[in-house]
Tab-separated table of C-alpha atoms in Angstrom:
chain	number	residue	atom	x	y	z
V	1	UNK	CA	0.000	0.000	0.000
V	2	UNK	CA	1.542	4.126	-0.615
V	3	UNK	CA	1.432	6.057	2.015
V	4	UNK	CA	0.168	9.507	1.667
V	5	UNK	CA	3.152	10.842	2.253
V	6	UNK	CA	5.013	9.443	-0.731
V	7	UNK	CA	2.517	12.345	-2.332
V	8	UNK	CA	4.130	15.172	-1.056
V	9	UNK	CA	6.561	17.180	-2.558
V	10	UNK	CA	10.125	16.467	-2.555
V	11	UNK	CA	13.009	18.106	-1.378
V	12	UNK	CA	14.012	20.076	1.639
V	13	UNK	CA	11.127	21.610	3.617
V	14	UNK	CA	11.886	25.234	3.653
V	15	UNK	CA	12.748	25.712	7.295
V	16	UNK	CA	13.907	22.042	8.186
V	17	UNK	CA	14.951	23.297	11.690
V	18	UNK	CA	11.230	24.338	13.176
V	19	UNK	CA	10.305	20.855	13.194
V	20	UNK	CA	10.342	19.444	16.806
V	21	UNK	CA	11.126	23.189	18.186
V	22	UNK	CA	8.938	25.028	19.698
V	23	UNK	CA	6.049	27.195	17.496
V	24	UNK	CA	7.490	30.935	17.039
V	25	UNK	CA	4.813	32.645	18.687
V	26	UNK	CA	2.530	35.289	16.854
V	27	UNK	CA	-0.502	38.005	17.866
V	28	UNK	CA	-2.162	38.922	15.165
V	29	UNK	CA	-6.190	40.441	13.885
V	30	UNK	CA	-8.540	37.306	12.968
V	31	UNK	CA	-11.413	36.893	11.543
V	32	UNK	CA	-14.020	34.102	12.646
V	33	UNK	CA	-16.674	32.167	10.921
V	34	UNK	CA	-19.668	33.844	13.458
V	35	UNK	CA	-18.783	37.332	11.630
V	36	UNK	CA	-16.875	38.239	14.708
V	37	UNK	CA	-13.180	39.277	14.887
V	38	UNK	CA	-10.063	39.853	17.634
V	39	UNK	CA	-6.691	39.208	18.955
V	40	UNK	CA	-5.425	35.687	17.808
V	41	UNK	CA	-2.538	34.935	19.656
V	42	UNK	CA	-1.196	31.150	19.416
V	43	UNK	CA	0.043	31.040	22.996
V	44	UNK	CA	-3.992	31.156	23.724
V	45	UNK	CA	-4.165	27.675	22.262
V	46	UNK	CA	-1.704	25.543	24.063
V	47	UNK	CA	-3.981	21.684	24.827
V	48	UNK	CA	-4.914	22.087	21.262
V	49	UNK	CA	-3.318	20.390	17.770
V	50	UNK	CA	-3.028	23.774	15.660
V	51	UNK	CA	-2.742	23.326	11.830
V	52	UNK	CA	-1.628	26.684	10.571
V	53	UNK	CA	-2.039	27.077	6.596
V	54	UNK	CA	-0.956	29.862	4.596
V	55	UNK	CA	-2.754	30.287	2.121
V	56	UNK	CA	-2.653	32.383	-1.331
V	57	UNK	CA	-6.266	32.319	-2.150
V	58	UNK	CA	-9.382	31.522	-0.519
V	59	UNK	CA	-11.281	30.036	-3.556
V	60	UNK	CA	-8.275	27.861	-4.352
V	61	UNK	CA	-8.837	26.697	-0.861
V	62	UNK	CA	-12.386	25.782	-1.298
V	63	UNK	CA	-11.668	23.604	-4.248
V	64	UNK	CA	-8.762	21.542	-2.979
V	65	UNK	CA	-10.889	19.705	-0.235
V	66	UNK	CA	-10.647	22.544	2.478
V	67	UNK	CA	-14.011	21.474	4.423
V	68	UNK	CA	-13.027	17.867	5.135
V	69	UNK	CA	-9.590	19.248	6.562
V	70	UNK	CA	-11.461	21.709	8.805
V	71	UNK	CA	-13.731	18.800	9.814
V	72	UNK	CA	-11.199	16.552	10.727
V	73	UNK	CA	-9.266	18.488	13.017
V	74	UNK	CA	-11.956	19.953	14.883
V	75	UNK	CA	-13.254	16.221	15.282
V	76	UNK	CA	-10.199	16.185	17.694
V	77	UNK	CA	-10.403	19.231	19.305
V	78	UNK	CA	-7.998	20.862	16.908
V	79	UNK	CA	-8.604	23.853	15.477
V	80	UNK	CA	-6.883	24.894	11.846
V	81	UNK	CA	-6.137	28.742	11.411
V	82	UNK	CA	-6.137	30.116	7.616
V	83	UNK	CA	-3.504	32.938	7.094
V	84	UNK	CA	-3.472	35.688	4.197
V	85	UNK	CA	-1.638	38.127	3.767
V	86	UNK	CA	-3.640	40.958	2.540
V	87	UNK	CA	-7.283	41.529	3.066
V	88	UNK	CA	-9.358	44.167	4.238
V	89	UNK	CA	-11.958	43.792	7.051
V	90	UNK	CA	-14.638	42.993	5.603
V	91	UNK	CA	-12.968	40.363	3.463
V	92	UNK	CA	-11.809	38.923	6.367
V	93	UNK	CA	-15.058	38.238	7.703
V	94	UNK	CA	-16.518	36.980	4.428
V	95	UNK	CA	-13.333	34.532	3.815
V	96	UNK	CA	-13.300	33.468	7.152
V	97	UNK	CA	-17.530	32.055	7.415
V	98	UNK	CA	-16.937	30.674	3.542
V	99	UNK	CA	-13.549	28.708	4.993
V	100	UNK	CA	-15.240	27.255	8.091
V	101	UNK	CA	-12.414	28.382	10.359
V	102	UNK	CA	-10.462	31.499	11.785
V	103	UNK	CA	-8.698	33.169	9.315
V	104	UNK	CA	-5.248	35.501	10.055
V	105	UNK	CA	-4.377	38.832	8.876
V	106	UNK	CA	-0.370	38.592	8.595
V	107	UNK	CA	-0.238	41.607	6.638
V	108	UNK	CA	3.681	42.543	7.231
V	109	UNK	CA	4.372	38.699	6.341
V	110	UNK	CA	6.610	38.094	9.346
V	111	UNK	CA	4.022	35.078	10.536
V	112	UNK	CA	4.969	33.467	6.931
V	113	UNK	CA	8.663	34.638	7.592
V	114	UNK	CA	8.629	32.982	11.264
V	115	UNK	CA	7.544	29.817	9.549
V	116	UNK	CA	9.789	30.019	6.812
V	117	UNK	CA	7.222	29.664	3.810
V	118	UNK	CA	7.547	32.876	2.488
V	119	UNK	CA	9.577	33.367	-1.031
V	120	UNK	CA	9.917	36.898	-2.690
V	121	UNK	CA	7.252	37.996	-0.535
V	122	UNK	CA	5.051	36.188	-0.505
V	123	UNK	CA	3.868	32.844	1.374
V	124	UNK	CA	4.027	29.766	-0.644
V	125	UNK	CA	0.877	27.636	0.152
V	126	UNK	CA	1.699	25.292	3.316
V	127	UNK	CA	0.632	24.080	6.512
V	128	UNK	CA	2.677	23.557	9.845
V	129	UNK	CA	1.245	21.239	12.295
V	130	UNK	CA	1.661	22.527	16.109
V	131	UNK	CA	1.306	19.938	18.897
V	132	UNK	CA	-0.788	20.507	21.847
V	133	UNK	CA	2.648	21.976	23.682
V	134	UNK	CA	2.891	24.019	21.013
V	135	UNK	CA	5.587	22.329	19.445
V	136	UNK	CA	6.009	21.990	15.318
V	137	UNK	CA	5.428	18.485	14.522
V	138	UNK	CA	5.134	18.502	10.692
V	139	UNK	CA	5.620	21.035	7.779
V	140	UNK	CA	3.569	20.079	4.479
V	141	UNK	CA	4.228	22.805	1.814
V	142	UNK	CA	4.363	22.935	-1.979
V	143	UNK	CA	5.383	24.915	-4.718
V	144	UNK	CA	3.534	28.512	-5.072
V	145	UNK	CA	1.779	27.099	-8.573
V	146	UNK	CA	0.782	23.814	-6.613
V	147	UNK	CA	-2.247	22.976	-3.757
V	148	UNK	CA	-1.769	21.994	-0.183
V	149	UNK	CA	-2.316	18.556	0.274
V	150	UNK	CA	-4.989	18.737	2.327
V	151	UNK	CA	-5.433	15.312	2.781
V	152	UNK	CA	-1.988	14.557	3.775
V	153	UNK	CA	-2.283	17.391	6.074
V	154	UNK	CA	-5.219	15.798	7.712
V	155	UNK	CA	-3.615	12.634	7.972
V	156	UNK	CA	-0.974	14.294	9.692
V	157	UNK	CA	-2.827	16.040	12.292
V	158	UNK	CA	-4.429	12.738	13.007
V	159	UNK	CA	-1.410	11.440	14.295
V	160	UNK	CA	-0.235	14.502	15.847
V	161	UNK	CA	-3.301	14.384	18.021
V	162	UNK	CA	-2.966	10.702	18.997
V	163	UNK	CA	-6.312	9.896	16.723
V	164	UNK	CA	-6.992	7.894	14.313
């Protein structure tokens, strides 16, 4: 049987050293799926499996199997966090109930920069996987022309969460 993560991309993750190393901490405006908005601040999550995903477009998000990934991770107490870098309020709000989940205004890209998935300004779609201790457990990125693997990611955070 292939394992799901024969599918992702090859070559070096782009900040090989944040796995196993503790989350760099960020504070930053979100937007919520209830139309509300605040403070997001991942210290405020510790207990939790965090899957952080930067994402380049919203709609592109939608099609690649975005709901099931949301689904998943909530179904063990996880909670995934969509990041943009540019978008006004009240595209934050609209992006944020279409997506399901929180999503993160990182505006001066220095969340994508802490993570190291940013290239010439920009984040290239990825997802880190933060342990309940706030530790990074897993890094799934791709190339900025290719999708998250959203499945993989899923699969991921399963195991990261001590699930199935």
């Amino acid at each position: 049987a292939k394992s799901f993560l024969s599918n992702l991309p090859k070559g070096p993750p782009p900040s090989p050293g944040l796995v196993d190393r503790p989350a760099p901490t960020f504070r930053t405006t979100g937007w919520y799926p209830d139309g509300s908005d605040g403070s997001v601040e991942l210290g405020n999550m510790l207990g939790r499996v965090v899957v952080l995903v930067f994402l380049l477009d919203t709609g592109d998000a939608l099609e690649a199997g975005w709901a099931p990934l949301v689904e998943g991770v909530q179904a063990t107490g996880g909670v995934v966090l969509g990041t943009v870098a540019d978008c006004a309020a009240e595209q934050g709000k609209e992006k944020s109930s279409s997506l399901g989940a929180p999503v993160l205004l990182d505006e001066s890209g220095a969340i994508a920069s802490a993570y190291g998935v940013s290239g010439d300004g920009r984040a290239c779609q990825s997802a880190v996987i933060i342990d309940k201790l706030g530790v990074v457990r897993h890094q799934v990125w791709s190339a900025l022309s290719v999708r998250c693997d959203y499945a993989a990611v899923l699969e991921l955070s399963r195991v990261v969460a001590g699930g199935p």
